[in-house]
Coordinates of C-alpha atoms in Angstrom, one line a residue:
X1 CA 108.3 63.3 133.2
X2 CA 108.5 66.9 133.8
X3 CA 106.8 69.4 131.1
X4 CA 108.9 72.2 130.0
X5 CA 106.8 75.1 131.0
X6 CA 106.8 77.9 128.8
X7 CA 110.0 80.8 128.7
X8 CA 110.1 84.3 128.3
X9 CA 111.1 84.0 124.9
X10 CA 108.8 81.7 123.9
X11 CA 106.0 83.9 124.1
X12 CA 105.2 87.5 124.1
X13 CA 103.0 87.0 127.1
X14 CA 104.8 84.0 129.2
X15 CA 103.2 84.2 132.6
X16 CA 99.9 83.4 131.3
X17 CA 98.3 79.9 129.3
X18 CA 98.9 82.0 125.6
X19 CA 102.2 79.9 125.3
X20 CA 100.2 76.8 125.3
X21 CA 97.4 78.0 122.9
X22 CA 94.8 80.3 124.9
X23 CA 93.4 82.9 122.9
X24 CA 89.8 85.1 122.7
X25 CA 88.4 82.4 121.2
X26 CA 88.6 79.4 123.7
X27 CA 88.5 82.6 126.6
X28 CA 85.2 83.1 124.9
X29 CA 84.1 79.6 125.5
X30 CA 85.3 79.3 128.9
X31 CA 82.8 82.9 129.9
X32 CA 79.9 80.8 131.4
X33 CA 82.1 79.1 133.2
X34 CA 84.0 82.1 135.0
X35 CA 83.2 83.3 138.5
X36 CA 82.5 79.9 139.5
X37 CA 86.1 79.3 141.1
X38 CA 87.2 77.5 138.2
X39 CA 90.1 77.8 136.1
X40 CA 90.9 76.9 132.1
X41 CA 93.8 74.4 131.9
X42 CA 95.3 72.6 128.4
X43 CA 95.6 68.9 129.2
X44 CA 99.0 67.5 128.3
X45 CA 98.4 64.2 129.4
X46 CA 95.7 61.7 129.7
X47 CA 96.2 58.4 131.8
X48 CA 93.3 56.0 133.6
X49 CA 90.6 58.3 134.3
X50 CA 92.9 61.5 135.5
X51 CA 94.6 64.5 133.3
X52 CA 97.4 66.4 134.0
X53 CA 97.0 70.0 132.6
X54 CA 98.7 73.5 132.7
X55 CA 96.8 76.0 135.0
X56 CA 97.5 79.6 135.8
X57 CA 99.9 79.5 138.8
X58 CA 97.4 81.6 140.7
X59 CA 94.4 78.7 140.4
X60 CA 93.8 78.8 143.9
X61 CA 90.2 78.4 143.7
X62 CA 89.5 81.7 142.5
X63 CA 89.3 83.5 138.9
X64 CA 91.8 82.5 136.7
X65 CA 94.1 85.3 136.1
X66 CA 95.9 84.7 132.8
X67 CA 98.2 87.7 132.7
X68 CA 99.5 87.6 136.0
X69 CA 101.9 84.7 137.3
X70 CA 103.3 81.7 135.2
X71 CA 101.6 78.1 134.9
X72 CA 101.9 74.8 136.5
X73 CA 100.9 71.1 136.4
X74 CA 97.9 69.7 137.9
X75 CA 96.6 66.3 138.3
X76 CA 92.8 65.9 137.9
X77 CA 90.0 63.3 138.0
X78 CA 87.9 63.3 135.0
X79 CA 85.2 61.3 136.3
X80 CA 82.5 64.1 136.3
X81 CA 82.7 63.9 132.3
X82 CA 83.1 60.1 132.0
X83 CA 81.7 59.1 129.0
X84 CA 80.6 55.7 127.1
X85 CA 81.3 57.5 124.1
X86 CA 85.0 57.2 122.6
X87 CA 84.8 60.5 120.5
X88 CA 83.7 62.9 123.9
X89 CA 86.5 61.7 126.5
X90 CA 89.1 63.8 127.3
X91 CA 92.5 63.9 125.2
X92 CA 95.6 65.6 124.9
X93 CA 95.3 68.9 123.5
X94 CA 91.9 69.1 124.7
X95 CA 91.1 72.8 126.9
X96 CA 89.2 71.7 130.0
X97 CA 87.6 73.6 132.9
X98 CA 89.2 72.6 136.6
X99 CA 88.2 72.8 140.2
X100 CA 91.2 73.3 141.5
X101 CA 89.2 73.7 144.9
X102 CA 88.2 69.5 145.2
X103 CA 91.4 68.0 145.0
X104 CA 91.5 64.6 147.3
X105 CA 94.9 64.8 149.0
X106 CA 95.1 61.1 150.1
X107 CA 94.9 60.5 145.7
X108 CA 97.5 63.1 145.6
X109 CA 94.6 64.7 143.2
X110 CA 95.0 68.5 142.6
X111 CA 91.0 69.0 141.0
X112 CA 88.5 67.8 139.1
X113 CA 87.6 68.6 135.2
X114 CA 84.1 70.1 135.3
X115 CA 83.8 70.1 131.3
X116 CA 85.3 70.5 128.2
X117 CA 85.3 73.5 126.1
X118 CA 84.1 72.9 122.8
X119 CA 87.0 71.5 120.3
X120 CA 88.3 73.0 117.0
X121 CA 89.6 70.4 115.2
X122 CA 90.1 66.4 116.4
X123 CA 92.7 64.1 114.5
X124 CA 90.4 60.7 114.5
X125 CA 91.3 57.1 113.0
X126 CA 88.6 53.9 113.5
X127 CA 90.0 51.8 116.4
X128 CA 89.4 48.7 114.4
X129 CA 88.4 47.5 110.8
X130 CA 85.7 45.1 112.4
X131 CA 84.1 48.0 114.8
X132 CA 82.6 51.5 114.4
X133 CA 84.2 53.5 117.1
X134 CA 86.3 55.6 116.5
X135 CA 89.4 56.9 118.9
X136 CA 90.2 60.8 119.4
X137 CA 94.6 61.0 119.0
X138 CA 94.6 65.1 119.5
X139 CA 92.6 67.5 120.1
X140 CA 92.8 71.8 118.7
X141 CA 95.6 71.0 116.4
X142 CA 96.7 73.6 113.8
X143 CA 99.6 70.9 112.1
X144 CA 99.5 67.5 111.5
X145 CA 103.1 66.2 111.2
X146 CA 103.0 63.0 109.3
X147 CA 106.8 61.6 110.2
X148 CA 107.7 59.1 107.8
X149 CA 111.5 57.1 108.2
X150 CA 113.8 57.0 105.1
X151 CA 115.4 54.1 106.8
X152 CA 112.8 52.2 105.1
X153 CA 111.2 52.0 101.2
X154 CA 108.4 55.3 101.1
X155 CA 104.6 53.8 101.2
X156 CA 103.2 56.0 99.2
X157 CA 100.1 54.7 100.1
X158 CA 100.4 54.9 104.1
X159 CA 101.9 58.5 103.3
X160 CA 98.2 59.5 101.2
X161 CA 96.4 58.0 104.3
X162 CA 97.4 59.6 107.3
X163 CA 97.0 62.6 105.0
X164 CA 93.5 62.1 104.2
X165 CA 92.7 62.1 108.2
X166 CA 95.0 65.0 108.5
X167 CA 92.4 67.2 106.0
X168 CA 89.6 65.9 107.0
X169 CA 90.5 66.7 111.0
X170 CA 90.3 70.3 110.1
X171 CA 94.8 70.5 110.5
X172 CA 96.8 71.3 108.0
X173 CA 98.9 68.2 107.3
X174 CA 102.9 68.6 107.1
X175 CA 104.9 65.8 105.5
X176 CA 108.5 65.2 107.5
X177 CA 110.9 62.4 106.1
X178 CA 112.6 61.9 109.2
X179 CA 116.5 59.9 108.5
X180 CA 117.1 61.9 105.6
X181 CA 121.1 61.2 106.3
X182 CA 120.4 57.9 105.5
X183 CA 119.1 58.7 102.4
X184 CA 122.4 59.5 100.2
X185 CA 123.2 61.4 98.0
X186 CA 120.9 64.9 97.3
X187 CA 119.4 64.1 94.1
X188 CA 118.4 60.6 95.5
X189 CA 116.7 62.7 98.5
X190 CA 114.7 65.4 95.9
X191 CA 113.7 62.4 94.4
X192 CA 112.1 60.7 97.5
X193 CA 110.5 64.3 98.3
X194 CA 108.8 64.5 94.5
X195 CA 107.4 61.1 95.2
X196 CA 106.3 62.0 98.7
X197 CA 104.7 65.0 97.4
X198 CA 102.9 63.3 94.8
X199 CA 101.0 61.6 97.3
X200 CA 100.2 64.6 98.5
X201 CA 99.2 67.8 96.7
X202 CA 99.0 71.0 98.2
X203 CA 100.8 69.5 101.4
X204 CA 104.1 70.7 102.3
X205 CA 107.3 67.9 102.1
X206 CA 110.3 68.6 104.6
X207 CA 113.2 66.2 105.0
X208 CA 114.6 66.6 108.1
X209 CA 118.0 64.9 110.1
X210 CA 117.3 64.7 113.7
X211 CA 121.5 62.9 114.0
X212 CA 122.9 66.0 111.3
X213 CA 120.5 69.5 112.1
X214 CA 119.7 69.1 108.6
X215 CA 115.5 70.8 108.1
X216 CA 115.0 70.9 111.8
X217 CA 115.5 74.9 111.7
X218 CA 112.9 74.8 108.9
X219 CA 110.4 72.4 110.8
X220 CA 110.7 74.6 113.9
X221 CA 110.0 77.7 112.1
X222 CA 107.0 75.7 110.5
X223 CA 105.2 75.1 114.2
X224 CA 106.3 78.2 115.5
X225 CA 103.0 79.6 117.6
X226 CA 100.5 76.9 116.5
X227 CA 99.8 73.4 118.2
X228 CA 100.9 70.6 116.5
X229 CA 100.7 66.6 116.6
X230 CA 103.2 64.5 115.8
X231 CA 102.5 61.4 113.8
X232 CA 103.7 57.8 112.4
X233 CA 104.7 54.4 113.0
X234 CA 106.8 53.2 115.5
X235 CA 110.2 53.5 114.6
X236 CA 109.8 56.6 112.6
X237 CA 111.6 58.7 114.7
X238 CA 109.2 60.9 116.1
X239 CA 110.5 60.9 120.0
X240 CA 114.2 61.7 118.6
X241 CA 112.6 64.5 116.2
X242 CA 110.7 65.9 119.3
X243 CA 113.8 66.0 121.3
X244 CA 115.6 68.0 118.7
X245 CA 112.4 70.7 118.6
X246 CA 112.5 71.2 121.6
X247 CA 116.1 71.4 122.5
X248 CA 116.3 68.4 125.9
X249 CA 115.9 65.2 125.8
X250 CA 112.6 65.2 127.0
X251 CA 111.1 62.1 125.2
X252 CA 113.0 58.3 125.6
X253 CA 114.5 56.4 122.4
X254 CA 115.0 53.0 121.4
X255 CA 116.8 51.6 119.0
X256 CA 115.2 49.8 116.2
X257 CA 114.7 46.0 116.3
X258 CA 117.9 44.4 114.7
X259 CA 115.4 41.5 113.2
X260 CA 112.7 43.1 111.2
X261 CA 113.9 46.9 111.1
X262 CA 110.7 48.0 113.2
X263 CA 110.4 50.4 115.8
X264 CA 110.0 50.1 119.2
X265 CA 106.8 51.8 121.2
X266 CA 108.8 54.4 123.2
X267 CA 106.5 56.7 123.4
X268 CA 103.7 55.2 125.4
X269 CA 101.1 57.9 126.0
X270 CA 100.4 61.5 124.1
X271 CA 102.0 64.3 126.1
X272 CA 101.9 67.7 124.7
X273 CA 105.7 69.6 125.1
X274 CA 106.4 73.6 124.7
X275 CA 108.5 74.4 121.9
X276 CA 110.9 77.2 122.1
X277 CA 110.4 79.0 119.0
X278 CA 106.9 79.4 120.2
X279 CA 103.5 76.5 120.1
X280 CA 103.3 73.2 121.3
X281 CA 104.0 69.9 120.2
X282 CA 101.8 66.5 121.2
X283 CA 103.9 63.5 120.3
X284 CA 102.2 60.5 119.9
X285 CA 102.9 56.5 120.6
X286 CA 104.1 54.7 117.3
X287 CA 100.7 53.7 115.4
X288 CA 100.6 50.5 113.7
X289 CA 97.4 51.0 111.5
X290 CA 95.6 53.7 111.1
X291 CA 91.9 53.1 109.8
X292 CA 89.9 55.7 107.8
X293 CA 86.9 57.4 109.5
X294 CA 84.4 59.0 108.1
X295 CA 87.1 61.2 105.7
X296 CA 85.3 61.7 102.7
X297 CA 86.2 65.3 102.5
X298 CA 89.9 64.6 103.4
X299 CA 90.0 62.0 100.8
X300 CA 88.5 64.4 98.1
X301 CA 91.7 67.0 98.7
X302 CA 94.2 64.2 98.7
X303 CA 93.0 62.3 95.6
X304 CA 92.2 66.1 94.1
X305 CA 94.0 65.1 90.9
X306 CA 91.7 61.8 90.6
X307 CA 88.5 63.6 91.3
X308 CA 89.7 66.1 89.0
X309 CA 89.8 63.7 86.3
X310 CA 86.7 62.1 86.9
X311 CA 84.6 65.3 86.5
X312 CA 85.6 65.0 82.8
X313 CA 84.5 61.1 82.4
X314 CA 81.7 60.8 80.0
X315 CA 79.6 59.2 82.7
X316 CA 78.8 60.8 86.0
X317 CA 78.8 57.6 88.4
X318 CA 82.0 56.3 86.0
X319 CA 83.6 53.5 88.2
X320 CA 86.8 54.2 86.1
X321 CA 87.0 50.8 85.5
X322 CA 86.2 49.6 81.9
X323 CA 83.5 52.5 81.0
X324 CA 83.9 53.8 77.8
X325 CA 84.9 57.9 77.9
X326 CA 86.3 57.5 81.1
X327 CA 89.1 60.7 81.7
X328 CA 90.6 58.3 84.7
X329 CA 91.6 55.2 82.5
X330 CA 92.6 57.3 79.7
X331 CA 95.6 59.1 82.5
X332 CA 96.2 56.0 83.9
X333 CA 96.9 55.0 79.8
X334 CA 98.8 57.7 79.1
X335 CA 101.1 57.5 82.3
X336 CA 99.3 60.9 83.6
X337 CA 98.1 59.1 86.6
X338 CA 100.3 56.4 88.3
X339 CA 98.1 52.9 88.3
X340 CA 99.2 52.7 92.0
X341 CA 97.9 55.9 93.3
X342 CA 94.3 55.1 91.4
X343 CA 94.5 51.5 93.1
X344 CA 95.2 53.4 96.9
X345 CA 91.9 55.7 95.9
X346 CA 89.9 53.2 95.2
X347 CA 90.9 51.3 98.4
X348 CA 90.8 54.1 101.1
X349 CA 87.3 54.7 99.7
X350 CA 86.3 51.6 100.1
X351 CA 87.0 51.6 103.3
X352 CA 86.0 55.0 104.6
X353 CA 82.6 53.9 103.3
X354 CA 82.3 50.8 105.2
X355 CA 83.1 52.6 108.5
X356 CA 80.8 54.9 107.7
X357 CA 78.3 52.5 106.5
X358 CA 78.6 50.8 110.0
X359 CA 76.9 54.0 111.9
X360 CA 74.5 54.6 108.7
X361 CA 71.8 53.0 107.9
X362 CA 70.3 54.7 105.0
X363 CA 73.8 54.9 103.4
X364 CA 74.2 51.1 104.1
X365 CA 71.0 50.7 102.4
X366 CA 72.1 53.0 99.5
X367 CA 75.6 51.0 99.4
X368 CA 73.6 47.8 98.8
X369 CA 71.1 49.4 96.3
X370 CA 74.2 50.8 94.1
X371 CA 75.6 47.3 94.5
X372 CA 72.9 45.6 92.8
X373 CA 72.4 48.0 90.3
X374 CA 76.2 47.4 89.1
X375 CA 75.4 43.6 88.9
X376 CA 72.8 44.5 86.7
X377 CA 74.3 46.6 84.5
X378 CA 77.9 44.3 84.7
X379 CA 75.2 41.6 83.4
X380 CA 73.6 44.1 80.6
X381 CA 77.4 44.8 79.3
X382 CA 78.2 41.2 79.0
X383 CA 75.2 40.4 77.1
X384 CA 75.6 43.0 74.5
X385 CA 79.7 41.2 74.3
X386 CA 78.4 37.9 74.1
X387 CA 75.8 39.2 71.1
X388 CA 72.4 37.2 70.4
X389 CA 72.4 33.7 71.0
X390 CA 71.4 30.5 69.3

């Protein structure tokens, strides 16, 4: 596919990398590595051990010259950072240094990546329930854009989530309902918006019709300047909402399977695409789970109204379960706080402490101790019910 390079109105400084994110910052980082021949390039796509990535159109081998001539496309090996570990390879969004001077001709190869420059933020999920590693999706994202289809009931649950890892990659999470033609009438759309907000406070709800126009003006003006990843499941809508952003079809849909209403993987690798009101978008393949990782902090500002209440429970490790004076059950009682969204607290913690628990050992060893002391005191409590015996 071809990227869309960027346009003189999509930047005040076109000819140079700014349109795809460059600034004094990641210039700063690059300094050790100038006057070396090499040149900064953003890579747009990753694919079997070789990146392609925008460049100054002057990389000839010598310094980079970011206000003076456009950019192009390069292909580059990335075996000189290989890594064993999945959280230091290359991904898309990722600002690299390349020798545009070793390309191999007969691998149609146009450089090498010498190194990475040191990343921002990283959008991470756990690759598997059953393993600790954890896979990289994007890399110096400003947005998260959690797409989410109205053609389908809201999962609150999925929705709190994604936005957990969203926070707690360093983004600032953005909430699309992508369909919202299908969704009728306008009050039965607020509606759907409330809920989706309530699963996420402080975050930012947008319904948006890729088929009518309806919120895509608003969404565009939202990413305008920044980078931004685009994610869901498959069938979502994300490839037809990143055609409408940027204006081409630049991205391939399917329909959706006629026999269980699921989405079909169009979108097979994570390519990064110039918007025209200004930043960059990285749409992603459709994700069928998404597994916590290490997001205690992101799980803190979702859950914010939970944690909230818990700071006013009588006891300070309260498991909100049966304790008396506990400010949780007493919401949940009093239909302050929906029983589901307590249940989807409790699980994603659960399981953002077992991934971390698998790379911990003292916290595995903690885990275990705090187990045992709540079998104790579970036994204590039903003692004291049961009263003396004999």
């Amino acid at each position: 596919m071809n990227f869309p390079l960027a346009s003189p109105s999509s930047s005040s400084d076109p000819s140079s990398l700014s349109a795809y994110g460059w600034d004094e910052g990641f210039a700063e980082s690059f300094t050790p590595f100038a006057g070396q021949g090499f040149v900064p390039g953003r890579i747009v796509r990753v694919d079997r051990g070789r990146v392609d990535a925008v460049v100054p159109d002057a990389a000839d081998g010598g310094d980079a010259v970011l206000a003076g001539g456009g950019v192009r496309t390069v292909l580059a090996d990335t075996a000189l950072v290989a890594t064993s570990d999945p959280m230091r390879v290359p991904c898309t969004g990722d600002w690299a240094v390349i020798d545009c001077a070793n390309g191999r001709a007969g691998d149609h190869l146009d450089g090498v990546v010498r190194a990475l420059l040191p990343r921002r933020t990283a959008f991470v999920r756990s690759t598997s329930s059953k393993r600790s590693d954890g896979q990289i999706l994007a890399a110096n994202v400003d947005h998260a854009v959690i797409a989410v289809s109205l053609a389908e009931a809201l999962d609150l649950g999925r929705i709190e989530r994604f936005v957990s890892l969203a926070w707690e990659s360093g983004a600032q999470p953005l909430v699309v309902l992508t369909k919202a033609d299908l969704a009728g009438d306008p009050a039965g759309l607020a509606h759907l918006v409330a809920d989706a907000g309530s699963a996420a406070p402080g975050v930012r709800v947008l319904a948006v019709s890729a088929t009518t126009g309806e919120g895509v003006e608003a969404l565009s003006a939202a990413l305008a300047g920044a980078t931004s990843v685009l994610l869901g499941r498959s069938g979502a809508g994300k490839s037809t909402l990143a055609n409408a952003l940027v204006g081409a079809r630049v991205q391939d849909v399917q329909a959706i399977r006629d026999q269980d209403g699921k989405g079909r993987h169009t979108t097979t690798t994570r390519d990064l695409l110039v918007l025209p009101s200004g930043g960059v978008l990285i749409d992603t393949p459709g994700l069928r789970g998404v597994g916590m990782w290490d997001a205690q902090a992101g799980l803190s500002r979702t859950f914010s109204d939970v944690e909230g209440l818990a700071e006013e429970c009588r006891f300070q490790d309260c498991a909100h379960d049966a304790e008396p004076g506990c400010a949780v059950q007493e919401a949940v009682q009093e239909g302050e706080l929906p029983q589901r969204r307590l249940d989807s607290y409790r699980k994603l913690q659960r399981e953002n402490q077992r991934i971390v628990a698998k790379t911990d050992a003292r916290l595995r060893a903690e885990i275990r101790r705090d187990w045992k002391q709540k079998q104790a005191l579970g036994r204590h409590m039903m003692e004291r019910k049961r009263g003396p015996q004999g």
